[in-house]
mmCIF file of C-alpha atoms in Angstrom:
data_model
loop_
_atom_site.group_PDB
_atom_site.id
_atom_site.type_symbol
_atom_site.label_atom_id
_atom_site.label_comp_id
_atom_site.label_asym_id
_atom_site.label_seq_id
_atom_site.Cartn_x
_atom_site.Cartn_y
_atom_site.Cartn_z
ATOM 1 C CA MET A 21 -48.137 -7.602 92.860
ATOM 2 C CA SER A 22 -51.446 -8.665 94.459
ATOM 3 C CA TYR A 23 -52.174 -8.120 98.119
ATOM 4 C CA PRO A 24 -54.494 -10.194 100.357
ATOM 5 C CA LEU A 25 -57.912 -8.817 101.200
ATOM 6 C CA SER A 26 -58.334 -7.387 104.689
ATOM 7 C CA PRO A 27 -60.894 -9.370 106.713
ATOM 8 C CA PHE A 28 -61.945 -6.162 108.469
ATOM 9 C CA ILE A 29 -62.957 -4.028 105.473
ATOM 10 C CA ALA A 30 -66.193 -4.564 103.549
ATOM 11 C CA HIS A 31 -65.315 -5.314 99.924
ATOM 12 C CA THR A 32 -67.243 -4.511 96.764
ATOM 13 C CA THR A 33 -65.943 -7.535 94.859
ATOM 14 C CA LYS A 34 -63.933 -10.689 95.467
ATOM 15 C CA MET A 35 -61.409 -9.484 92.890
ATOM 16 C CA PRO A 36 -60.472 -5.825 93.511
ATOM 17 C CA PHE A 37 -57.439 -4.176 91.925
ATOM 18 C CA ARG A 38 -55.352 -4.868 95.049
ATOM 19 C CA ILE A 39 -52.865 -2.025 94.811
ATOM 20 C CA ASP A 40 -51.536 -1.253 98.295
ATOM 21 C CA VAL A 41 -51.223 2.526 97.991
ATOM 22 C CA GLU A 42 -48.238 4.266 99.551
ATOM 23 C CA LYS A 43 -48.753 7.723 98.029
ATOM 24 C CA ALA A 44 -50.080 9.567 94.985
ATOM 25 C CA GLU A 45 -48.704 12.654 93.293
ATOM 26 C CA GLY A 46 -49.608 14.328 90.017
ATOM 27 C CA VAL A 47 -50.523 11.640 87.496
ATOM 28 C CA TYR A 48 -48.857 8.787 89.411
ATOM 29 C CA ILE A 49 -49.848 6.374 92.165
ATOM 30 C CA TYR A 50 -47.146 4.494 94.090
ATOM 31 C CA ASP A 51 -47.599 1.251 96.020
ATOM 32 C CA LYS A 52 -45.756 -0.030 99.080
ATOM 33 C CA ALA A 53 -43.680 -2.415 97.013
ATOM 34 C CA GLY A 54 -42.125 0.498 95.134
ATOM 35 C CA ASN A 55 -44.192 0.165 91.952
ATOM 36 C CA LYS A 56 -45.223 3.291 90.076
ATOM 37 C CA TYR A 57 -48.512 3.480 88.130
ATOM 38 C CA LEU A 58 -49.418 6.055 85.507
ATOM 39 C CA ASP A 59 -53.025 6.917 86.366
ATOM 40 C CA PHE A 60 -55.173 6.889 83.241
ATOM 41 C CA ILE A 61 -58.494 6.812 85.139
ATOM 42 C CA SER A 62 -58.204 9.611 87.758
ATOM 43 C CA GLY A 63 -60.078 7.617 90.382
ATOM 44 C CA ILE A 64 -62.988 7.455 87.882
ATOM 45 C CA SER A 65 -62.901 11.115 86.809
ATOM 46 C CA VAL A 66 -62.219 12.480 90.300
ATOM 47 C CA SER A 67 -58.614 13.691 90.174
ATOM 48 C CA ASN A 68 -59.076 15.942 87.154
ATOM 49 C CA ILE A 69 -56.182 18.175 88.234
ATOM 50 C CA GLY A 70 -54.040 15.259 89.372
ATOM 51 C CA HIS A 71 -53.332 13.865 92.800
ATOM 52 C CA ARG A 72 -52.502 16.248 95.637
ATOM 53 C CA HIS A 73 -52.422 19.405 93.562
ATOM 54 C CA PRO A 74 -50.400 21.902 95.631
ATOM 55 C CA LYS A 75 -53.098 24.602 95.521
ATOM 56 C CA VAL A 76 -55.706 22.163 96.808
ATOM 57 C CA VAL A 77 -53.387 20.894 99.530
ATOM 58 C CA SER A 78 -52.624 24.481 100.560
ATOM 59 C CA ALA A 79 -56.331 25.360 100.749
ATOM 60 C CA ILE A 80 -57.022 22.295 102.888
ATOM 61 C CA ARG A 81 -54.190 23.133 105.284
ATOM 62 C CA HIS A 82 -55.366 26.718 105.609
ATOM 63 C CA GLN A 83 -58.920 25.654 106.426
ATOM 64 C CA LEU A 84 -57.699 23.042 108.932
ATOM 65 C CA ASP A 85 -56.103 25.854 110.895
ATOM 66 C CA LEU A 86 -59.499 27.571 111.204
ATOM 67 C CA TYR A 87 -62.187 24.935 111.738
ATOM 68 C CA MET A 88 -63.581 21.673 110.425
ATOM 69 C CA HIS A 89 -67.152 20.510 111.065
ATOM 70 C CA THR A 90 -69.091 22.896 113.285
ATOM 71 C CA MET A 91 -72.813 22.274 112.668
ATOM 72 C CA VAL A 92 -75.205 20.467 110.349
ATOM 73 C CA TYR A 93 -75.416 22.025 106.902
ATOM 74 C CA GLY A 94 -77.394 25.241 106.622
ATOM 75 C CA GLU A 95 -77.485 26.424 110.230
ATOM 76 C CA PHE A 96 -74.216 28.389 110.435
ATOM 77 C CA PHE A 97 -72.660 30.845 107.987
ATOM 78 C CA GLN A 98 -69.324 29.412 106.877
ATOM 79 C CA ASP A 99 -67.072 31.257 104.453
ATOM 80 C CA PRO A 100 -65.897 28.169 102.505
ATOM 81 C CA GLN A 101 -69.511 27.324 101.628
ATOM 82 C CA ILE A 102 -70.438 30.897 100.775
ATOM 83 C CA ASN A 103 -67.323 31.492 98.673
ATOM 84 C CA LEU A 104 -67.803 28.256 96.745
ATOM 85 C CA ALA A 105 -71.480 28.949 96.092
ATOM 86 C CA GLU A 106 -70.687 32.448 94.866
ATOM 87 C CA LYS A 107 -68.004 31.060 92.549
ATOM 88 C CA LEU A 108 -70.447 28.555 91.057
ATOM 89 C CA HIS A 109 -73.007 31.317 90.606
ATOM 90 C CA ARG A 110 -70.476 33.380 88.632
ATOM 91 C CA ILE A 111 -69.425 30.568 86.291
ATOM 92 C CA LEU A 112 -72.789 28.868 85.705
ATOM 93 C CA PRO A 113 -75.492 30.239 83.386
ATOM 94 C CA GLU A 114 -78.630 31.992 84.576
ATOM 95 C CA GLY A 115 -81.091 29.572 86.129
ATOM 96 C CA LEU A 116 -78.338 27.681 87.934
ATOM 97 C CA ASP A 117 -77.954 30.227 90.704
ATOM 98 C CA VAL A 118 -78.277 28.417 94.025
ATOM 99 C CA SER A 119 -76.124 25.499 95.207
ATOM 100 C CA TYR A 120 -76.850 22.920 97.877
ATOM 101 C CA PHE A 121 -73.699 21.050 98.921
ATOM 102 C CA VAL A 122 -73.822 17.348 99.705
ATOM 103 C CA ASN A 123 -71.327 14.529 100.160
ATOM 104 C CA SER A 124 -71.375 12.544 96.914
ATOM 105 C CA GLY A 125 -72.821 12.165 93.450
ATOM 106 C CA THR A 126 -75.515 9.706 94.387
ATOM 107 C CA GLU A 127 -76.732 12.028 97.163
ATOM 108 C CA ALA A 128 -76.831 14.920 94.700
ATOM 109 C CA ASN A 129 -79.025 12.847 92.393
ATOM 110 C CA GLU A 130 -81.257 11.683 95.249
ATOM 111 C CA ALA A 131 -81.836 15.298 96.234
ATOM 112 C CA ALA A 132 -82.443 16.382 92.628
ATOM 113 C CA LEU A 133 -85.185 13.769 92.265
ATOM 114 C CA LYS A 134 -86.786 14.986 95.495
ATOM 115 C CA LEU A 135 -86.561 18.584 94.312
ATOM 116 C CA ALA A 136 -88.265 17.778 90.993
ATOM 117 C CA LYS A 137 -91.128 16.073 92.815
ATOM 118 C CA ARG A 138 -91.432 18.836 95.383
ATOM 119 C CA TYR A 139 -91.472 21.679 92.845
ATOM 120 C CA THR A 140 -93.849 20.080 90.335
ATOM 121 C CA GLY A 141 -96.097 18.231 92.769
ATOM 122 C CA ARG A 142 -95.801 15.218 90.461
ATOM 123 C CA HIS A 143 -94.429 11.737 91.087
ATOM 124 C CA ARG A 144 -93.300 10.112 87.856
ATOM 125 C CA LEU A 145 -89.688 10.184 86.666
ATOM 126 C CA VAL A 146 -88.079 9.525 83.291
ATOM 127 C CA SER A 147 -84.586 8.149 82.791
ATOM 128 C CA PHE A 148 -82.736 6.472 79.943
ATOM 129 C CA ILE A 149 -81.690 3.065 78.764
ATOM 130 C CA GLY A 150 -78.003 2.754 79.672
ATOM 131 C CA ALA A 151 -78.191 5.339 82.457
ATOM 132 C CA TYR A 152 -76.128 5.222 85.636
ATOM 133 C CA HIS A 153 -76.856 7.713 88.417
ATOM 134 C CA GLY A 154 -75.530 6.079 91.587
ATOM 135 C CA ASN A 155 -76.095 3.202 93.941
ATOM 136 C CA THR A 156 -78.466 4.374 96.676
ATOM 137 C CA HIS A 157 -82.122 3.437 96.334
ATOM 138 C CA GLY A 158 -83.407 6.472 94.446
ATOM 139 C CA SER A 159 -80.358 6.802 92.221
ATOM 140 C CA MET A 160 -80.427 3.084 91.517
ATOM 141 C CA SER A 161 -84.108 3.357 90.617
ATOM 142 C CA VAL A 162 -83.282 5.730 87.741
ATOM 143 C CA SER A 163 -80.253 3.679 86.655
ATOM 144 C CA TYR A 164 -80.838 1.048 83.995
ATOM 145 C CA ASN A 165 -78.659 -1.994 84.755
ATOM 146 C CA GLU A 166 -81.193 -4.577 85.949
ATOM 147 C CA THR A 167 -78.492 -7.055 86.991
ATOM 148 C CA LYS A 168 -77.321 -4.548 89.598
ATOM 149 C CA LYS A 169 -80.863 -3.563 90.619
ATOM 150 C CA ALA A 170 -82.764 -6.844 90.854
ATOM 151 C CA PRO A 171 -81.489 -8.027 94.280
ATOM 152 C CA PHE A 172 -82.569 -4.743 95.877
ATOM 153 C CA ARG A 173 -86.129 -4.411 94.606
ATOM 154 C CA PRO A 174 -88.632 -2.961 95.281
ATOM 155 C CA LEU A 175 -87.172 0.385 94.270
ATOM 156 C CA LEU A 176 -88.899 3.689 93.482
ATOM 157 C CA PRO A 177 -92.164 3.258 91.575
ATOM 158 C CA GLY A 178 -93.139 5.447 88.656
ATOM 159 C CA VAL A 179 -89.844 5.399 86.737
ATOM 160 C CA ASP A 180 -89.976 5.117 82.941
ATOM 161 C CA PHE A 181 -86.943 4.403 80.752
ATOM 162 C CA ILE A 182 -86.702 5.715 77.215
ATOM 163 C CA ARG A 183 -84.059 5.364 74.526
ATOM 164 C CA PHE A 184 -81.082 7.722 74.716
ATOM 165 C CA ASN A 185 -80.719 10.000 71.679
ATOM 166 C CA GLU A 186 -84.065 8.917 70.166
ATOM 167 C CA LYS A 187 -86.352 11.907 69.645
ATOM 168 C CA GLU A 188 -89.320 9.632 68.976
ATOM 169 C CA ASP A 189 -89.317 8.569 72.637
ATOM 170 C CA LEU A 190 -89.647 12.115 73.966
ATOM 171 C CA LYS A 191 -93.431 11.660 73.697
ATOM 172 C CA TYR A 192 -93.219 9.526 76.844
ATOM 173 C CA ILE A 193 -92.350 12.661 78.817
ATOM 174 C CA THR A 194 -95.832 13.851 79.792
ATOM 175 C CA HIS A 195 -97.748 16.216 82.058
ATOM 176 C CA GLU A 196 -97.411 13.531 84.748
ATOM 177 C CA THR A 197 -93.597 13.670 84.650
ATOM 178 C CA ALA A 198 -91.912 15.437 87.564
ATOM 179 C CA GLY A 199 -88.347 15.180 86.322
ATOM 180 C CA VAL A 200 -86.204 13.789 83.545
ATOM 181 C CA ILE A 201 -82.694 12.799 84.602
ATOM 182 C CA ILE A 202 -79.985 12.308 81.993
ATOM 183 C CA GLU A 203 -76.225 12.255 81.625
ATOM 184 C CA PRO A 204 -75.499 14.691 78.769
ATOM 185 C CA ILE A 205 -72.906 12.124 77.709
ATOM 186 C CA GLN A 206 -73.650 8.686 79.082
ATOM 187 C CA GLY A 207 -70.692 7.402 81.099
ATOM 188 C CA ASP A 208 -71.194 3.861 82.367
ATOM 189 C CA ALA A 209 -72.963 2.906 79.140
ATOM 190 C CA GLY A 210 -69.586 3.418 77.461
ATOM 191 C CA VAL A 211 -69.333 7.138 76.618
ATOM 192 C CA ARG A 212 -72.440 7.497 74.469
ATOM 193 C CA ILE A 213 -72.566 10.938 72.868
ATOM 194 C CA PRO A 214 -75.885 12.499 71.744
ATOM 195 C CA SER A 215 -76.514 14.103 68.393
ATOM 196 C CA PRO A 216 -75.955 17.882 68.437
ATOM 197 C CA ASP A 217 -79.650 18.820 68.695
ATOM 198 C CA TYR A 218 -80.973 15.989 70.851
ATOM 199 C CA LEU A 219 -80.638 17.763 74.188
ATOM 200 C CA ILE A 220 -82.259 20.864 72.669
ATOM 201 C CA SER A 221 -85.310 18.769 71.754
ATOM 202 C CA LEU A 222 -85.285 17.168 75.193
ATOM 203 C CA LYS A 223 -85.308 20.536 76.984
ATOM 204 C CA LYS A 224 -88.083 21.786 74.693
ATOM 205 C CA ARG A 225 -90.231 18.775 75.505
ATOM 206 C CA CYS A 226 -89.668 19.211 79.255
ATOM 207 C CA ASN A 227 -90.690 22.861 79.003
ATOM 208 C CA GLU A 228 -93.819 21.936 77.032
ATOM 209 C CA VAL A 229 -95.110 19.592 79.737
ATOM 210 C CA GLY A 230 -93.681 21.355 82.803
ATOM 211 C CA ALA A 231 -91.184 18.656 83.762
ATOM 212 C CA LEU A 232 -87.812 19.566 85.237
ATOM 213 C CA LEU A 233 -84.717 18.544 83.281
ATOM 214 C CA ILE A 234 -81.893 17.231 85.464
ATOM 215 C CA PHE A 235 -78.389 16.978 84.013
ATOM 216 C CA ASP A 236 -76.169 14.514 85.853
ATOM 217 C CA GLU A 237 -72.678 15.898 85.224
ATOM 218 C CA ILE A 238 -71.038 13.844 87.942
ATOM 219 C CA GLN A 239 -68.615 12.134 85.545
ATOM 220 C CA THR A 240 -68.582 14.688 82.748
ATOM 221 C CA GLY A 241 -68.101 17.850 84.790
ATOM 222 C CA PHE A 242 -65.070 19.981 85.580
ATOM 223 C CA GLY A 243 -63.268 19.918 82.265
ATOM 224 C CA ARG A 244 -63.446 16.224 81.529
ATOM 225 C CA THR A 245 -65.041 16.670 78.090
ATOM 226 C CA GLY A 246 -63.130 19.791 77.036
ATOM 227 C CA LYS A 247 -65.689 22.198 78.524
ATOM 228 C CA LEU A 248 -66.212 22.974 82.196
ATOM 229 C CA PHE A 249 -69.518 21.097 81.851
ATOM 230 C CA ALA A 250 -70.645 18.852 79.022
ATOM 231 C CA PHE A 251 -73.920 20.731 78.533
ATOM 232 C CA GLU A 252 -71.876 23.659 77.201
ATOM 233 C CA HIS A 253 -71.182 21.628 74.039
ATOM 234 C CA TYR A 254 -74.912 21.573 73.261
ATOM 235 C CA GLY A 255 -76.167 25.001 74.312
ATOM 236 C CA VAL A 256 -78.750 23.582 76.714
ATOM 237 C CA VAL A 257 -79.100 24.636 80.364
ATOM 238 C CA PRO A 258 -80.914 22.194 82.670
ATOM 239 C CA HIS A 259 -83.376 23.126 85.390
ATOM 240 C CA ILE A 260 -81.249 21.179 87.892
ATOM 241 C CA LEU A 261 -77.543 20.315 87.655
ATOM 242 C CA THR A 262 -75.843 17.624 89.742
ATOM 243 C CA ILE A 263 -72.080 17.554 90.253
ATOM 244 C CA ALA A 264 -69.498 15.598 92.266
ATOM 245 C CA LYS A 265 -66.381 13.499 91.430
ATOM 246 C CA GLY A 266 -64.061 16.091 89.839
ATOM 247 C CA PHE A 267 -65.630 18.864 91.939
ATOM 248 C CA GLY A 268 -63.457 18.536 95.050
ATOM 249 C CA GLY A 269 -59.940 18.149 93.716
ATOM 250 C CA GLY A 270 -59.789 14.744 95.407
ATOM 251 C CA MET A 271 -62.012 15.538 98.399
ATOM 252 C CA PRO A 272 -65.560 14.139 98.765
ATOM 253 C CA ILE A 273 -68.165 16.736 97.819
ATOM 254 C CA GLY A 274 -71.185 16.976 95.548
ATOM 255 C CA ALA A 275 -73.908 19.508 94.881
ATOM 256 C CA PHE A 276 -77.232 20.029 93.198
ATOM 257 C CA VAL A 277 -77.770 23.441 91.644
ATOM 258 C CA SER A 278 -80.943 25.122 90.441
ATOM 259 C CA SER A 279 -82.781 28.453 90.392
ATOM 260 C CA LYS A 280 -83.735 30.238 93.608
ATOM 261 C CA GLU A 281 -87.421 29.727 92.829
ATOM 262 C CA ILE A 282 -87.058 25.973 92.491
ATOM 263 C CA MET A 283 -84.582 25.520 95.334
ATOM 264 C CA ASP A 284 -86.647 27.563 97.791
ATOM 265 C CA THR A 285 -89.357 24.886 97.746
ATOM 266 C CA LEU A 286 -87.131 22.740 99.974
ATOM 267 C CA THR A 287 -87.346 25.319 102.770
ATOM 268 C CA VAL A 288 -91.119 25.195 103.379
ATOM 269 C CA ASP A 289 -93.967 22.660 103.628
ATOM 270 C CA PRO A 290 -92.014 20.967 105.083
ATOM 271 C CA ALA A 291 -89.031 22.951 106.258
ATOM 272 C CA LEU A 292 -85.766 21.005 106.029
ATOM 273 C CA GLY A 293 -86.935 19.368 102.806
ATOM 274 C CA HIS A 294 -83.419 18.068 102.359
ATOM 275 C CA ILE A 295 -80.888 17.850 105.170
ATOM 276 C CA THR A 296 -77.346 16.564 105.555
ATOM 277 C CA THR A 297 -74.923 16.567 108.467
ATOM 278 C CA PHE A 298 -71.629 16.722 106.606
ATOM 279 C CA GLY A 299 -72.736 18.344 103.353
ATOM 280 C CA GLY A 300 -70.758 21.500 102.653
ATOM 281 C CA HIS A 301 -67.942 20.412 104.932
ATOM 282 C CA PRO A 302 -65.682 23.479 105.155
ATOM 283 C CA VAL A 303 -62.473 21.590 104.326
ATOM 284 C CA ASN A 304 -64.064 20.022 101.264
ATOM 285 C CA CYS A 305 -65.540 23.339 100.134
ATOM 286 C CA ALA A 306 -62.126 24.994 100.445
ATOM 287 C CA ALA A 307 -60.618 22.202 98.348
ATOM 288 C CA ALA A 308 -63.382 22.503 95.733
ATOM 289 C CA LEU A 309 -62.849 26.257 95.404
ATOM 290 C CA ALA A 310 -59.100 25.779 94.923
ATOM 291 C CA ASN A 311 -59.840 23.052 92.371
ATOM 292 C CA LEU A 312 -62.039 25.446 90.383
ATOM 293 C CA GLU A 313 -59.379 28.149 90.486
ATOM 294 C CA VAL A 314 -56.844 25.721 89.025
ATOM 295 C CA LEU A 315 -59.218 24.526 86.312
ATOM 296 C CA LEU A 316 -60.229 28.048 85.330
ATOM 297 C CA GLY A 317 -56.748 29.548 85.588
ATOM 298 C CA ASN A 318 -55.006 30.722 82.469
ATOM 299 C CA ASP A 319 -51.563 29.483 83.463
ATOM 300 C CA GLN A 320 -52.171 25.901 82.292
ATOM 301 C CA ASP A 321 -55.375 26.278 80.239
ATOM 302 C CA LEU A 322 -56.325 22.760 81.261
ATOM 303 C CA ILE A 323 -59.878 22.635 79.963
ATOM 304 C CA ARG A 324 -59.153 23.966 76.489
ATOM 305 C CA LYS A 325 -56.212 21.582 76.077
ATOM 306 C CA ALA A 326 -58.292 18.531 77.039
ATOM 307 C CA GLU A 327 -59.635 18.122 73.518
ATOM 308 C CA ALA A 328 -56.177 18.255 71.892
ATOM 309 C CA LYS A 329 -54.843 15.750 74.424
ATOM 310 C CA GLY A 330 -57.836 13.525 73.740
ATOM 311 C CA GLU A 331 -57.179 13.678 70.004
ATOM 312 C CA LEU A 332 -53.580 12.645 70.622
ATOM 313 C CA ILE A 333 -54.605 9.646 72.708
ATOM 314 C CA GLU A 334 -57.164 8.598 70.112
ATOM 315 C CA ARG A 335 -54.528 8.761 67.405
ATOM 316 C CA LEU A 336 -51.972 6.807 69.438
ATOM 317 C CA LEU A 337 -54.419 4.014 70.312
ATOM 318 C CA GLN A 338 -55.376 3.016 66.793
ATOM 319 C CA HIS A 339 -54.977 -0.769 66.483
ATOM 320 C CA ASP A 340 -56.562 -3.712 64.692
ATOM 321 C CA GLU A 341 -57.833 -5.037 68.037
ATOM 322 C CA VAL A 342 -59.804 -1.830 68.679
ATOM 323 C CA ILE A 343 -63.366 -1.933 67.372
ATOM 324 C CA GLU A 344 -64.234 1.697 68.144
ATOM 325 C CA ILE A 345 -63.041 4.652 70.193
ATOM 326 C CA ARG A 346 -65.775 6.879 71.649
ATOM 327 C CA ARG A 347 -64.716 10.041 73.394
ATOM 328 C CA LYS A 348 -65.284 13.663 74.214
ATOM 329 C CA GLY A 349 -62.228 15.522 75.464
ATOM 330 C CA LEU A 350 -60.430 13.162 77.856
ATOM 331 C CA PHE A 351 -63.480 10.963 78.445
ATOM 332 C CA PHE A 352 -62.915 7.657 76.621
ATOM 333 C CA ALA A 353 -64.451 4.260 75.965
ATOM 334 C CA ILE A 354 -62.249 1.889 73.969
ATOM 335 C CA GLN A 355 -64.440 -0.805 72.431
ATOM 336 C CA MET A 356 -62.858 -4.259 72.145
ATOM 337 C CA LYS A 357 -64.293 -7.506 70.764
ATOM 338 C CA ASP A 358 -65.496 -8.887 74.111
ATOM 339 C CA ALA A 359 -65.266 -8.641 77.895
ATOM 340 C CA HIS A 360 -62.503 -11.255 78.057
ATOM 341 C CA THR A 361 -60.295 -9.065 75.873
ATOM 342 C CA VAL A 362 -61.077 -6.032 78.023
ATOM 343 C CA ALA A 363 -59.990 -7.930 81.143
ATOM 344 C CA LYS A 364 -56.707 -8.876 79.446
ATOM 345 C CA VAL A 365 -56.082 -5.249 78.514
ATOM 346 C CA VAL A 366 -56.936 -3.771 81.916
ATOM 347 C CA ASN A 367 -54.946 -6.367 83.853
ATOM 348 C CA GLY A 368 -52.085 -6.286 81.365
ATOM 349 C CA CYS A 369 -51.820 -2.517 81.643
ATOM 350 C CA LYS A 370 -51.747 -2.725 85.430
ATOM 351 C CA GLU A 371 -48.894 -5.225 85.317
ATOM 352 C CA LYS A 372 -46.955 -2.823 83.079
ATOM 353 C CA GLY A 373 -47.585 0.202 85.304
ATOM 354 C CA LEU A 374 -50.670 1.860 83.835
ATOM 355 C CA LEU A 375 -54.153 2.106 85.346
ATOM 356 C CA SER A 376 -57.158 1.768 83.069
ATOM 357 C CA TYR A 377 -60.522 0.354 84.104
ATOM 358 C CA TRP A 378 -63.805 -1.138 82.916
ATOM 359 C CA PHE A 379 -67.443 -0.064 82.808
ATOM 360 C CA LEU A 380 -70.167 -1.702 84.889
ATOM 361 C CA SER A 381 -72.692 -1.688 82.070
ATOM 362 C CA ASN A 382 -70.482 -1.895 78.982
ATOM 363 C CA PRO A 383 -68.186 -4.889 79.550
ATOM 364 C CA ASP A 384 -66.811 -4.875 75.997
ATOM 365 C CA SER A 385 -65.117 -1.480 76.495
ATOM 366 C CA PHE A 386 -62.440 -0.216 78.838
ATOM 367 C CA ARG A 387 -62.218 3.212 80.376
ATOM 368 C CA ILE A 388 -59.633 5.972 79.985
ATOM 369 C CA ALA A 389 -59.954 9.302 81.813
ATOM 370 C CA PRO A 390 -56.491 10.622 82.742
ATOM 371 C CA PRO A 391 -55.962 13.808 84.745
ATOM 372 C CA LEU A 392 -56.296 16.948 82.655
ATOM 373 C CA THR A 393 -52.815 17.862 83.879
ATOM 374 C CA ILE A 394 -51.225 14.959 82.010
ATOM 375 C CA SER A 395 -48.374 15.975 79.712
ATOM 376 C CA VAL A 396 -47.826 14.996 76.093
ATOM 377 C CA GLU A 397 -44.833 12.899 77.165
ATOM 378 C CA GLU A 398 -46.930 11.058 79.776
ATOM 379 C CA ILE A 399 -49.644 10.463 77.173
ATOM 380 C CA GLN A 400 -47.075 8.975 74.829
ATOM 381 C CA THR A 401 -45.711 6.755 77.588
ATOM 382 C CA GLY A 402 -49.164 5.549 78.606
ATOM 383 C CA CYS A 403 -50.365 4.888 75.093
ATOM 384 C CA GLY A 404 -47.141 3.018 74.416
ATOM 385 C CA ILE A 405 -47.947 0.693 77.314
ATOM 386 C CA ILE A 406 -51.477 0.108 76.029
ATOM 387 C CA GLN A 407 -50.121 -0.639 72.556
ATOM 388 C CA GLU A 408 -47.718 -3.180 74.092
ATOM 389 C CA VAL A 409 -50.678 -4.914 75.700
ATOM 390 C CA PHE A 410 -52.643 -4.800 72.439
ATOM 391 C CA SER A 411 -49.740 -6.495 70.669
ATOM 392 C CA GLU A 412 -49.783 -9.337 73.221
ATOM 393 C CA LEU A 413 -53.480 -10.151 72.845
#
């Protein structure tokens, strides 16, 4: 069922999904008409442990009984922020020691770009063909889709784009480069996976010229690819890590993480080099800590099982209409023959009670990224629905 657009809410498109949400629980979303949808997209890789996980809800309720916003980020000591930062320090490799909490992925990337410029004293940035890093001015400047960018120019100067997974292009990273920002696995480009040694060569080149390597793990983080972070597949640690989406267990929070030496440059000349009012909101930090405890807990072993669940989905979605399946863990792009076919699949699945989605910059593929908590039975049900839609094309 489609619902009319509200005249009082700003809309991102004239044709949104139009599901009038009543509630969400686990791997399901329910609308006000009584329809039940199996969520195969997790709010675009946000609800990695499902909707309203009881441990996250409990942590939120506990923090609500203590305090919510008290002061702009950084001025007060607040246990939820400190506990979350200490947890990240324990689980991240050396060099990713200090966290700065923000509100979203695009803000994390904006701050990471500023940090690279501040630390190196340089101004040029390198990004990649196919990249997507957010929709504010700086993040858009290092994203590639010109159709989305053109109406908002001029954007940041000094941004160079090179080919993803092409070692020959690493020569364009020079002693003038402040930072190189990359998704270890490109998301909006349609789940583009690098060769095993590409990121190693990229880090080596950055070290040679003194540029900072920024890994945007906003979509790939928190178990989505079968590791807590995608960079763990490749044995490469960035100078700066950005995270969001699956970080908060459904609450809005992001962060950029780096070494103390690099991060300390934001505190002087000028002081308050990056500031945010709501960053590190105590309720969101409490939710993020509970989310991490669920992901890293041994009771469900969610991250390790993501690869096996992904293999099952890949096997169940084989069909003559499918050109290619690209995936890592539970991070999927299903390549079809054209954008028209993708629209038929996505809309057909919705009508049958399953939520898939499309990519902004890869219109010939549709997106699958179910919660890591999804069961084998729910996978079978969802893939059965997709196969029904394939058979009707």
